[in-house]
mmCIF file of C-alpha atoms in Angstrom:
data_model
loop_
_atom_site.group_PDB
_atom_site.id
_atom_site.type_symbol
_atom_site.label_atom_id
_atom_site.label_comp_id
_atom_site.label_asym_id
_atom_site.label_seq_id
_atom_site.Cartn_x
_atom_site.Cartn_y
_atom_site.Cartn_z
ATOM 1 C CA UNK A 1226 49.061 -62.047 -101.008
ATOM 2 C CA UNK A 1227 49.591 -65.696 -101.370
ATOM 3 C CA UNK A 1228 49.272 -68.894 -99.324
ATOM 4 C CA UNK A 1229 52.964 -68.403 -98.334
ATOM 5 C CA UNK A 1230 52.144 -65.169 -96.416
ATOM 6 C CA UNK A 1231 48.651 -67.012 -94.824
ATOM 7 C CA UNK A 1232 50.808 -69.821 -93.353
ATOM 8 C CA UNK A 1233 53.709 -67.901 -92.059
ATOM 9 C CA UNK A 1234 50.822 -65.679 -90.252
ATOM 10 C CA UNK A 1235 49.188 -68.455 -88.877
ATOM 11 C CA UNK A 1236 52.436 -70.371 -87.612
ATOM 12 C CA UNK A 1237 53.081 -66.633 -85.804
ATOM 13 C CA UNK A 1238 49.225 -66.724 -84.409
ATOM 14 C CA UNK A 1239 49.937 -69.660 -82.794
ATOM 15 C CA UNK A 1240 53.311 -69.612 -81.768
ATOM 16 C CA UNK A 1241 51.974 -66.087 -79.607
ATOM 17 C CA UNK A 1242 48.859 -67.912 -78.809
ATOM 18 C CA UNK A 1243 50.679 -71.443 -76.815
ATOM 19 C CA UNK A 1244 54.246 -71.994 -76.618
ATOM 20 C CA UNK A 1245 55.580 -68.264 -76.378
ATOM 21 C CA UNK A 1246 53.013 -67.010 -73.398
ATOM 22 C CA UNK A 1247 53.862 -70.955 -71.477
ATOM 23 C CA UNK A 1248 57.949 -70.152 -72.136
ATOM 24 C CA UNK A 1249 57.324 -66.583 -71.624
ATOM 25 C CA UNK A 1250 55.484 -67.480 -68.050
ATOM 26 C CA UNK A 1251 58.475 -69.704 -66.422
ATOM 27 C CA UNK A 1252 60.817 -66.370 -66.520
ATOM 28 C CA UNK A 1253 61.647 -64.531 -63.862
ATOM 29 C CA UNK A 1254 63.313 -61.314 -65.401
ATOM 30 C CA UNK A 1255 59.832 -59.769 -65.642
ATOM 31 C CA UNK A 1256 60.030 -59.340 -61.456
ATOM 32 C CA UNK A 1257 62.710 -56.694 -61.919
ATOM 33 C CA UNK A 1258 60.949 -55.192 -64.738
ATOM 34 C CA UNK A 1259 56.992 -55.319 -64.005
ATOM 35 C CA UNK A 1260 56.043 -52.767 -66.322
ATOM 36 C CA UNK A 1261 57.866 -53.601 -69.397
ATOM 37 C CA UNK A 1262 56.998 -57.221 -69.004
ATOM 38 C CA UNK A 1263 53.269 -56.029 -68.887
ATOM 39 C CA UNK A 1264 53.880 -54.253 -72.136
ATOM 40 C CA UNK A 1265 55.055 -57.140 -73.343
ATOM 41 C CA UNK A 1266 52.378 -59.286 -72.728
ATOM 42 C CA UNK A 1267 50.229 -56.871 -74.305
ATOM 43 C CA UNK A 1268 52.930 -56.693 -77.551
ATOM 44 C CA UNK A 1269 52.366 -60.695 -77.337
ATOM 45 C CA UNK A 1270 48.509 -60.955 -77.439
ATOM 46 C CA UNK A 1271 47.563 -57.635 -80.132
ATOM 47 C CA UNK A 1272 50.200 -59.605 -82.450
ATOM 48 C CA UNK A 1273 48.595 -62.652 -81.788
ATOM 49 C CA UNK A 1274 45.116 -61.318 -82.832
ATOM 50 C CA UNK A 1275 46.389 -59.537 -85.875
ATOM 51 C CA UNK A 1276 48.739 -62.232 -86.962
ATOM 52 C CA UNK A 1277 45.329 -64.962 -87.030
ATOM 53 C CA UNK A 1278 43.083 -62.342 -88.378
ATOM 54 C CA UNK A 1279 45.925 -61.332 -91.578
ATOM 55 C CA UNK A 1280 46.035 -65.724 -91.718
ATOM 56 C CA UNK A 1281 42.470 -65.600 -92.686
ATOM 57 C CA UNK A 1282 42.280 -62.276 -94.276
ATOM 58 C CA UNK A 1283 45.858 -63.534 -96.559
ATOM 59 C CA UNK A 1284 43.338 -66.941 -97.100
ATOM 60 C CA UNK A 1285 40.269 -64.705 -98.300
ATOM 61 C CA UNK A 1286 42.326 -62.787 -100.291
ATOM 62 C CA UNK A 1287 43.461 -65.111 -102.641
ATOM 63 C CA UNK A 1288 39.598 -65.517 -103.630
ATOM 64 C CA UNK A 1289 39.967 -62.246 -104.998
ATOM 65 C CA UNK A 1290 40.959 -64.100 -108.207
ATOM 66 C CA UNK A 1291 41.239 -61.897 -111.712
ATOM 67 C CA UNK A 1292 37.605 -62.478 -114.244
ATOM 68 C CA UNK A 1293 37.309 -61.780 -117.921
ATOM 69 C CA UNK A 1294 37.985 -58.668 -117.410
ATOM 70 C CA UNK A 1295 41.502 -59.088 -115.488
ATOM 71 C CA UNK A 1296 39.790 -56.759 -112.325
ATOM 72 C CA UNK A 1297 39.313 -58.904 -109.181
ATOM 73 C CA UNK A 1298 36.048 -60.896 -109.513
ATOM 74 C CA UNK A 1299 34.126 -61.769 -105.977
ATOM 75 C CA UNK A 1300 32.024 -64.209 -108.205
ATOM 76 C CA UNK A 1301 31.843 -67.414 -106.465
ATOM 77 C CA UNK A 1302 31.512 -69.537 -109.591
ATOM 78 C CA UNK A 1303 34.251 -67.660 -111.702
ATOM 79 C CA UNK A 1304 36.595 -68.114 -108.351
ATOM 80 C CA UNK A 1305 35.622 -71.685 -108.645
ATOM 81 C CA UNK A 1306 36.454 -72.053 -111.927
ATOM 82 C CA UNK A 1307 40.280 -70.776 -111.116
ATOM 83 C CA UNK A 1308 41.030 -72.213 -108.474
ATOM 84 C CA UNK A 1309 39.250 -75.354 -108.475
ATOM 85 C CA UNK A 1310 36.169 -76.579 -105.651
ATOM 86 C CA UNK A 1311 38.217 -78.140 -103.317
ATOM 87 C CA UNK A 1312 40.854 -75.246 -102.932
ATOM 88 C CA UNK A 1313 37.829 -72.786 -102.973
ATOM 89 C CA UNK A 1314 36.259 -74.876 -100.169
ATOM 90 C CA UNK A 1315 39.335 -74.585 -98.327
ATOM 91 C CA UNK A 1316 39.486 -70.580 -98.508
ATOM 92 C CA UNK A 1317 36.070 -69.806 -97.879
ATOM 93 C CA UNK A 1318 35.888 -72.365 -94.457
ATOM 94 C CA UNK A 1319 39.823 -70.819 -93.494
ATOM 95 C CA UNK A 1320 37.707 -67.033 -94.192
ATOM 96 C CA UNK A 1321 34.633 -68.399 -92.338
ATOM 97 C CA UNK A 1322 36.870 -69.473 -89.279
ATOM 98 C CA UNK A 1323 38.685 -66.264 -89.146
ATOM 99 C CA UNK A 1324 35.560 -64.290 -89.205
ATOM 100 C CA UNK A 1325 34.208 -66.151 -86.397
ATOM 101 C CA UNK A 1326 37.185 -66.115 -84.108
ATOM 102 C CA UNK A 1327 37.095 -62.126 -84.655
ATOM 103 C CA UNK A 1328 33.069 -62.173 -84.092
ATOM 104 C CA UNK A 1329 34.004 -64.550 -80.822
ATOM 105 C CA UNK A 1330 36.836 -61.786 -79.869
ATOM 106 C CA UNK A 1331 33.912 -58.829 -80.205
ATOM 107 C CA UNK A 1332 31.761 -60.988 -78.128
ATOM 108 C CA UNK A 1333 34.196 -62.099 -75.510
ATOM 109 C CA UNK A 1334 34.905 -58.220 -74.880
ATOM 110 C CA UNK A 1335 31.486 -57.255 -74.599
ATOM 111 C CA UNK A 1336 30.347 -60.649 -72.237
ATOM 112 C CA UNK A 1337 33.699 -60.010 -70.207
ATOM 113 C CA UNK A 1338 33.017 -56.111 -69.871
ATOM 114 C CA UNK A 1339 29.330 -56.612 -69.105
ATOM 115 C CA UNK A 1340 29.559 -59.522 -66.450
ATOM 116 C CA UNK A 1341 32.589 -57.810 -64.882
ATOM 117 C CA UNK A 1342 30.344 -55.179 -63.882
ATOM 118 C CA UNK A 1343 27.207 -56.498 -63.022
ATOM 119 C CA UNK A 1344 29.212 -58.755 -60.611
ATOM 120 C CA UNK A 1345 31.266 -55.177 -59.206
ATOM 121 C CA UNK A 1346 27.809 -53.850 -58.883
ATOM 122 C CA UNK A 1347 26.081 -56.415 -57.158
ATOM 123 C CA UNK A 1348 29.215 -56.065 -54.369
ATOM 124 C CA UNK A 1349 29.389 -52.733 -54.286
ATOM 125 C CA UNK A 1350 25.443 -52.544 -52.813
ATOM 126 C CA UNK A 1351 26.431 -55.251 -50.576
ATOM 127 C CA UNK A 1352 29.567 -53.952 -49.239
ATOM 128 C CA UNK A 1353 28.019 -50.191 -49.155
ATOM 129 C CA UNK A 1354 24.759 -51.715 -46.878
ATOM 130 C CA UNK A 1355 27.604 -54.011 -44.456
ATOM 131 C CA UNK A 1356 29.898 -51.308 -43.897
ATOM 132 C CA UNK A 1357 31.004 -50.759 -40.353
ATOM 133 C CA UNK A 1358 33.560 -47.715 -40.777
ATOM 134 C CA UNK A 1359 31.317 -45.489 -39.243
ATOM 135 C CA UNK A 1360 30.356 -46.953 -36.134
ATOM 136 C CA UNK A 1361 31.029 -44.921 -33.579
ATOM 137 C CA UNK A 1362 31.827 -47.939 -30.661
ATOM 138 C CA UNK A 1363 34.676 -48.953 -33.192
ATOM 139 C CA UNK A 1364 37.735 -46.998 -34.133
ATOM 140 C CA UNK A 1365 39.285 -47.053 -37.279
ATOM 141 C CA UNK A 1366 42.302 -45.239 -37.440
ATOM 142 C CA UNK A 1367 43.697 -43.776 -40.305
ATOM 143 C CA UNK A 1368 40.212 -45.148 -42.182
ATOM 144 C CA UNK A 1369 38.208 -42.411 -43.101
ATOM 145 C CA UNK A 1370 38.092 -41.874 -46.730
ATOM 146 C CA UNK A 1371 34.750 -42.084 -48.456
ATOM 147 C CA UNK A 1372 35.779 -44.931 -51.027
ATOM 148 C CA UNK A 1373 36.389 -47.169 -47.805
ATOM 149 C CA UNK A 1374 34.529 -49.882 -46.684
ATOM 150 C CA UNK A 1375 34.965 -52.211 -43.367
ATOM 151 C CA UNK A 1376 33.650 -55.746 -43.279
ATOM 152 C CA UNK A 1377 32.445 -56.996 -39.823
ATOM 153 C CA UNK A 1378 35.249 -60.286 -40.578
ATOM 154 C CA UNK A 1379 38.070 -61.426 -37.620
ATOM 155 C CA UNK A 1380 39.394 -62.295 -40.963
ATOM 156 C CA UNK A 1381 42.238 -59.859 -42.373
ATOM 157 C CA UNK A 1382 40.368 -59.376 -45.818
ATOM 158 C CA UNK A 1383 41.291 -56.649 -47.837
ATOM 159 C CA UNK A 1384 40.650 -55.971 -51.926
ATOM 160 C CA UNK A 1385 39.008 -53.245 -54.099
ATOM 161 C CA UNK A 1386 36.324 -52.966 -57.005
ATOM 162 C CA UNK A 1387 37.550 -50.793 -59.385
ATOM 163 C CA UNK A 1388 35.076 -48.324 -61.427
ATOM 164 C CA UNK A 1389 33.426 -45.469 -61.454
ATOM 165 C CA UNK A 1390 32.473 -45.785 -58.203
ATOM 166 C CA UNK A 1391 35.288 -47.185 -56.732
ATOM 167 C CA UNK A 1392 35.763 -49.019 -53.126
ATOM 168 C CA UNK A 1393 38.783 -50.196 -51.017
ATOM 169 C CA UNK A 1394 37.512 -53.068 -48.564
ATOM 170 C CA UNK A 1395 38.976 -53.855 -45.295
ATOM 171 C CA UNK A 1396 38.146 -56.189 -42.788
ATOM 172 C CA UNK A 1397 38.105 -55.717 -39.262
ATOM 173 C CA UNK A 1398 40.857 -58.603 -38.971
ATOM 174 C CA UNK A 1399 42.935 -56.031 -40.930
ATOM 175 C CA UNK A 1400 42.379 -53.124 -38.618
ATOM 176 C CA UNK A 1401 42.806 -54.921 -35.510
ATOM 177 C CA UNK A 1402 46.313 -57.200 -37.283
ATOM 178 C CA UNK A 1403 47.941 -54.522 -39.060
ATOM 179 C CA UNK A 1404 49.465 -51.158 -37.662
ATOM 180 C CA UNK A 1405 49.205 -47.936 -38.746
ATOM 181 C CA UNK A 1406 51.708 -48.274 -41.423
ATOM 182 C CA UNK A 1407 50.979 -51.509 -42.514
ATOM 183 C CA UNK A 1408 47.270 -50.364 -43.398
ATOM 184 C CA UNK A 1409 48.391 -47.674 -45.132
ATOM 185 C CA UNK A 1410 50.413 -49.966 -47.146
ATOM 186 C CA UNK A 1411 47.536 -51.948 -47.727
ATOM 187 C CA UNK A 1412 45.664 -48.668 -48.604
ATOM 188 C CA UNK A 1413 48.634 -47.487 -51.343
ATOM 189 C CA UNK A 1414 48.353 -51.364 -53.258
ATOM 190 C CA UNK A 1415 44.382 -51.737 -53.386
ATOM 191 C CA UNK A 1416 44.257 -47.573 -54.642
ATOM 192 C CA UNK A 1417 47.448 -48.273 -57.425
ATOM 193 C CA UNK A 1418 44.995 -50.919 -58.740
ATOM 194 C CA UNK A 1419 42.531 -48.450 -58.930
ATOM 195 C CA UNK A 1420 44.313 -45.647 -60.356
ATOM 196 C CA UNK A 1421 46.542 -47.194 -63.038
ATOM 197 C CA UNK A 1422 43.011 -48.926 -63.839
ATOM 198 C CA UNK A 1423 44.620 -53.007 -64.043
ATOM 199 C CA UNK A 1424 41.289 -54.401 -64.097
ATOM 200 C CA UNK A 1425 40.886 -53.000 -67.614
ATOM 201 C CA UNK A 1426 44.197 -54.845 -68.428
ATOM 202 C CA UNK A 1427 43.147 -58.076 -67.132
ATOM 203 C CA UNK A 1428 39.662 -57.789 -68.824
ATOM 204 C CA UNK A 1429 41.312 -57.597 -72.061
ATOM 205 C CA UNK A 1430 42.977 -60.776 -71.423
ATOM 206 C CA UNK A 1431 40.696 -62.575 -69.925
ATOM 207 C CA UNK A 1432 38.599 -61.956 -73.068
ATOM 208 C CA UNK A 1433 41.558 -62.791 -75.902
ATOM 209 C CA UNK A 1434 41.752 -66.210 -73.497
ATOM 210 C CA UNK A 1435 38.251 -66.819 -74.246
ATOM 211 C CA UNK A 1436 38.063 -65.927 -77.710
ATOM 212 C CA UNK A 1437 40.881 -68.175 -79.186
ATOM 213 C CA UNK A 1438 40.578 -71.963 -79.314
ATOM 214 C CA UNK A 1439 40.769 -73.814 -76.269
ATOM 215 C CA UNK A 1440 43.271 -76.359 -78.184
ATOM 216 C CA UNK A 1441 45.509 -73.444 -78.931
ATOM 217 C CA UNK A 1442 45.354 -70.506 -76.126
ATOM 218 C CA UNK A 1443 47.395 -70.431 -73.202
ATOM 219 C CA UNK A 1444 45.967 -69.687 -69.891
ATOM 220 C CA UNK A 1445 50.179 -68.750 -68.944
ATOM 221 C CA UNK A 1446 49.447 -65.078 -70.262
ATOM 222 C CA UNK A 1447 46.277 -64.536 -68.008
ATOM 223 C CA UNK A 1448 48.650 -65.741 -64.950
ATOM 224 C CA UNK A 1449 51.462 -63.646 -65.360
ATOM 225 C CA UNK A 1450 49.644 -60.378 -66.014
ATOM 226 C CA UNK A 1451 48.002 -61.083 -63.078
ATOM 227 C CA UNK A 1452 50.919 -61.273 -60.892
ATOM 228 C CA UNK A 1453 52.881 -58.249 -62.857
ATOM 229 C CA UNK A 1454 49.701 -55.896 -61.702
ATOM 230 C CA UNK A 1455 49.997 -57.205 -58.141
ATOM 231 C CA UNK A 1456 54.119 -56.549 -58.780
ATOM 232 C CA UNK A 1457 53.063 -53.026 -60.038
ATOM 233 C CA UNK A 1458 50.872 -52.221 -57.402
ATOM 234 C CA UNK A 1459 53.337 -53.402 -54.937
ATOM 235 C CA UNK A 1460 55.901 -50.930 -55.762
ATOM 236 C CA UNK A 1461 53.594 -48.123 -55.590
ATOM 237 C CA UNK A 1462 52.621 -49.022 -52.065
ATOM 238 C CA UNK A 1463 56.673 -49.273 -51.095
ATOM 239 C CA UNK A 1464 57.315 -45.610 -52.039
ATOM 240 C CA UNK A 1465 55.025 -44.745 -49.948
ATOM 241 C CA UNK A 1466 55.491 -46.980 -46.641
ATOM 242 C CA UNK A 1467 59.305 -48.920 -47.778
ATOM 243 C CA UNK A 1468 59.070 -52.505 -48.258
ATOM 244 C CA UNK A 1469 59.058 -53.453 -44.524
ATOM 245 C CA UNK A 1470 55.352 -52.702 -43.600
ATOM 246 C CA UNK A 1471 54.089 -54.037 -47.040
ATOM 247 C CA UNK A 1472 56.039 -57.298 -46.493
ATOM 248 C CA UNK A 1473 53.880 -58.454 -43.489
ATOM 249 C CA UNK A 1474 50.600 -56.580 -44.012
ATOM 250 C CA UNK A 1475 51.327 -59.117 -47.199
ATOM 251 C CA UNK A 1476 51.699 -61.997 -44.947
ATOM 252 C CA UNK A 1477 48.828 -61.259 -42.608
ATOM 253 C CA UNK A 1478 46.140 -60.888 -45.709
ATOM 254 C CA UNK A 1479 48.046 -63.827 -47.650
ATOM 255 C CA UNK A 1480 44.711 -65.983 -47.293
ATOM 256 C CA UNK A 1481 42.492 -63.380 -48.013
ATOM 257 C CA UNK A 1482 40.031 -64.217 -50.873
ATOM 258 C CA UNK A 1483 37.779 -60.912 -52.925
ATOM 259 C CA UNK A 1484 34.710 -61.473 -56.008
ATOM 260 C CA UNK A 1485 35.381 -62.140 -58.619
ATOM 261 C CA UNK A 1486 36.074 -58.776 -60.754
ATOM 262 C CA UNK A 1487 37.944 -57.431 -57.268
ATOM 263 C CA UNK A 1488 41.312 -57.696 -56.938
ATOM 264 C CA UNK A 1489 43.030 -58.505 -53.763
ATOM 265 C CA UNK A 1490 46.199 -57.484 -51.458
ATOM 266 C CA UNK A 1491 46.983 -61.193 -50.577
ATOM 267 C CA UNK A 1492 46.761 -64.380 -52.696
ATOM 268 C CA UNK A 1493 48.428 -67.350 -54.155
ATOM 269 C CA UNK A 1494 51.390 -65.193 -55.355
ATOM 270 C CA UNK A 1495 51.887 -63.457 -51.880
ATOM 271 C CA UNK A 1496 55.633 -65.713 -50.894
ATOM 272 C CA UNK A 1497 57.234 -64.746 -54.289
ATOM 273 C CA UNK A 1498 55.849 -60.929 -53.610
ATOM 274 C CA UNK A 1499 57.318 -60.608 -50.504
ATOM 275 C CA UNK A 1500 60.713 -62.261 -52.023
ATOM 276 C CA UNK A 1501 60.871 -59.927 -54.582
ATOM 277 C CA UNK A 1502 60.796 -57.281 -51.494
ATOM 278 C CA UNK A 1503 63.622 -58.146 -50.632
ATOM 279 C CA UNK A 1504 65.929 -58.278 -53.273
ATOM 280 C CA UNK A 1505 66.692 -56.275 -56.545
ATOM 281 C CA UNK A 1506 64.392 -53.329 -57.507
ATOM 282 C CA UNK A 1507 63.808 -52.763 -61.772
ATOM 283 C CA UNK A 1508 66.957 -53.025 -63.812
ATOM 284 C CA UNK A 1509 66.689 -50.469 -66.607
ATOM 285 C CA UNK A 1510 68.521 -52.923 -69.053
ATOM 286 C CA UNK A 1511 65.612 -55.181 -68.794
ATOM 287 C CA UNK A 1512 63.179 -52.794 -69.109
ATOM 288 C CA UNK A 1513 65.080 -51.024 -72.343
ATOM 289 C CA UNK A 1514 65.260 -54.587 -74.326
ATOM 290 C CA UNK A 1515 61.712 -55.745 -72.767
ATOM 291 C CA UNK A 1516 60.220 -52.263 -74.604
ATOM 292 C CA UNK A 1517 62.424 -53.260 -77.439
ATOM 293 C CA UNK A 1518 60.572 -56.415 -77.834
ATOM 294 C CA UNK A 1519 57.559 -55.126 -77.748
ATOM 295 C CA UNK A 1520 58.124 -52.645 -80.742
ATOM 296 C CA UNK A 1521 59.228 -55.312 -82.998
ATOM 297 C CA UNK A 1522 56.399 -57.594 -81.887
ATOM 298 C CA UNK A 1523 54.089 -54.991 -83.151
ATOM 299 C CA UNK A 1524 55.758 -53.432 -85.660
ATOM 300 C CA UNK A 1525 57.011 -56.039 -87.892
ATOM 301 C CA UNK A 1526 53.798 -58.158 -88.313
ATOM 302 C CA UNK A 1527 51.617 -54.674 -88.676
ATOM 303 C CA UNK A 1528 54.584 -53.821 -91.482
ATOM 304 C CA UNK A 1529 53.981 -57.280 -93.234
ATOM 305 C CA UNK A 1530 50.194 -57.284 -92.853
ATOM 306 C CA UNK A 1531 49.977 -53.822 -94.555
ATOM 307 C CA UNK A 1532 52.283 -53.981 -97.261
ATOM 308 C CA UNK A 1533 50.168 -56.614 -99.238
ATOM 309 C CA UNK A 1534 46.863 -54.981 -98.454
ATOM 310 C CA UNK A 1535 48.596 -51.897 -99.895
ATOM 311 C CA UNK A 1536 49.397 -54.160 -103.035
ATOM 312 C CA UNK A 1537 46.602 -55.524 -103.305
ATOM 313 C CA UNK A 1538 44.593 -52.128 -103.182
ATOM 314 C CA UNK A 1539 46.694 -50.884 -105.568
ATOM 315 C CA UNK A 1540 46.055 -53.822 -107.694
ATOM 316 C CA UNK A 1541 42.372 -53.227 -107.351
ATOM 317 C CA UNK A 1542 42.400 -49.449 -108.042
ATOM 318 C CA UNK A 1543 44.660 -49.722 -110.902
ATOM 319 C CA UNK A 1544 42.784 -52.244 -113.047
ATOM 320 C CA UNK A 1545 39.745 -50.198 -112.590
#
């Protein structure tokens, strides 16, 4: 590896880090193609972290300078000696940085996963000890699964908590605003979200958005994924009910708020949902070149940042 390969990583780190996610964001192709967009996204931010990490890792690597011998030497003074204190101060701080931004990543994961939770747990109790869906002097019809909860709320509320122990909670604004099709439309978009598992998705961004520099992250990627899951869950709910009854049970939760860790029917995003209701469904085109994309996102740096690792090993072994 040489310093060539370490700056044309971390140009690519943080390229897929700020401008692409914030140009990436203003499109609107991704509404007719949810799910490949999502992939996407996800091509975006794994070749972000790899293309920072082989940045420091091409940096570090170049400390690997030959000794006496000609073999590698991980000596600091006889790396000194070759390349000079104030290049080796460079390396080690670029190495040190990298190594902290991947300890931050670890971290981020583990702080996002483990507040996540408590916070989903802490509801759960809550909405398990308000729940009104079995009161007899109230009838909720079409409401008696065991993962549902109602909320004594005039308020049409309605979000779920995904897990292990999963729960879809309505309001009684819902019940008493929405008809029989409309709550089963609302039903169909809160259980999507809990069987294609999005808050897993949207941990793992949230987390990458923590981990990288503030000066050089993008909260655009965060965003969009978060409407593309609502899109997602969306369409699952219209081949169930048709777009009609999702459009206003949309309209009627629009202001509806949920935790944090819960994810909810209506929102900021509602208006361009219940546009995109109305008007073209996927395009396959979109979805073939979006899928596309996404392979040579991920394949061409991974390519690159094994190659000279492969070198480099080969170096290693053969000097031995």
């Amino acid at each position: 590896m040489n310093s060539t390969t370490a700056l044309v990583f971390a140009v690519l780190a943080l390229l897929l880090a700020g401008p692409v996610p914030a140009v990436f964001s203003r499109a609107t192709w991704p509404y007719r193609a949810p799910r490949a967009a999502l992939v996407l996204w996800q091509a975006i931010a794994i070749a972000a972290v790899l293309s920072a990490f082989s940045s420091g890792l091409a940096i570090g690597g170049l400390l690997l300078v030959p000794g006496p011998d000609g073999r590698p030497t991980t000596a600091p003074t006889d790396e000194i000696e070759a390349l000079g204190l104030p290049l080796w101060i460079l390396y080690v701080v670029v190495l040190a940085i990298t190594l902290s931004i991947g300890a931050k990543l670890v971290f981020s994961f583990v702080q996002v996963f483990v507040r996540t939770r408590r916070r989903r747990a802490r509801h759960r109790v809550l909405v398990d000890l308000l729940d009104r869906s079995s009161d007899s002097g109230r009838p909720f019809p079409g409401v008696r699964n065991a993962d549902i909860r109602v909320l004594d709320a005039v308020e049409p509320i309605a979000y779920c908590l995904p897990g292990l122990r999963q729960r879809v909670v309505l309001s009684e604004g819902v019940l008493t605003n929405l008809n029989r099709s409309e709550i089963t439309a609302i039903l169909s978009h809160e259980r999507s979200h809990l069987r294609s598992r999005h808050d897993l998705v949207l941990e793992a961004f949230t987390a990458v958005n923590e981990a990288f520099p503030r000066i050089v992250r993008s909260r655009s990627a965060l965003g969009s994924v978060q409407l593309l899951v609502e899109l997602l869950a969306d369409d699952s709910a219209v081949k169930v009910t048709g777009p009609t009854p999702l459009a206003r049970a949309l309209v009627t939760c629009a202001g509806s708020t949920a935790p944090r860790g819960a994810l909810a029917a209506g929102g900021p995003s509602t208006l361009i949902r219940v546009r995109r209701l109305g008007g073209a469904r996927t395009d396959i085109r979109i979805s073939i070149a979006a899928y596309l994309a996404a392979a040579i996102i991920l394949v061409l740096p991974t390519i690159f940042v094994a190659m000279p690792w492969l070198d480099e090993l080969g170096r290693l072994l053969g000097s031995s």
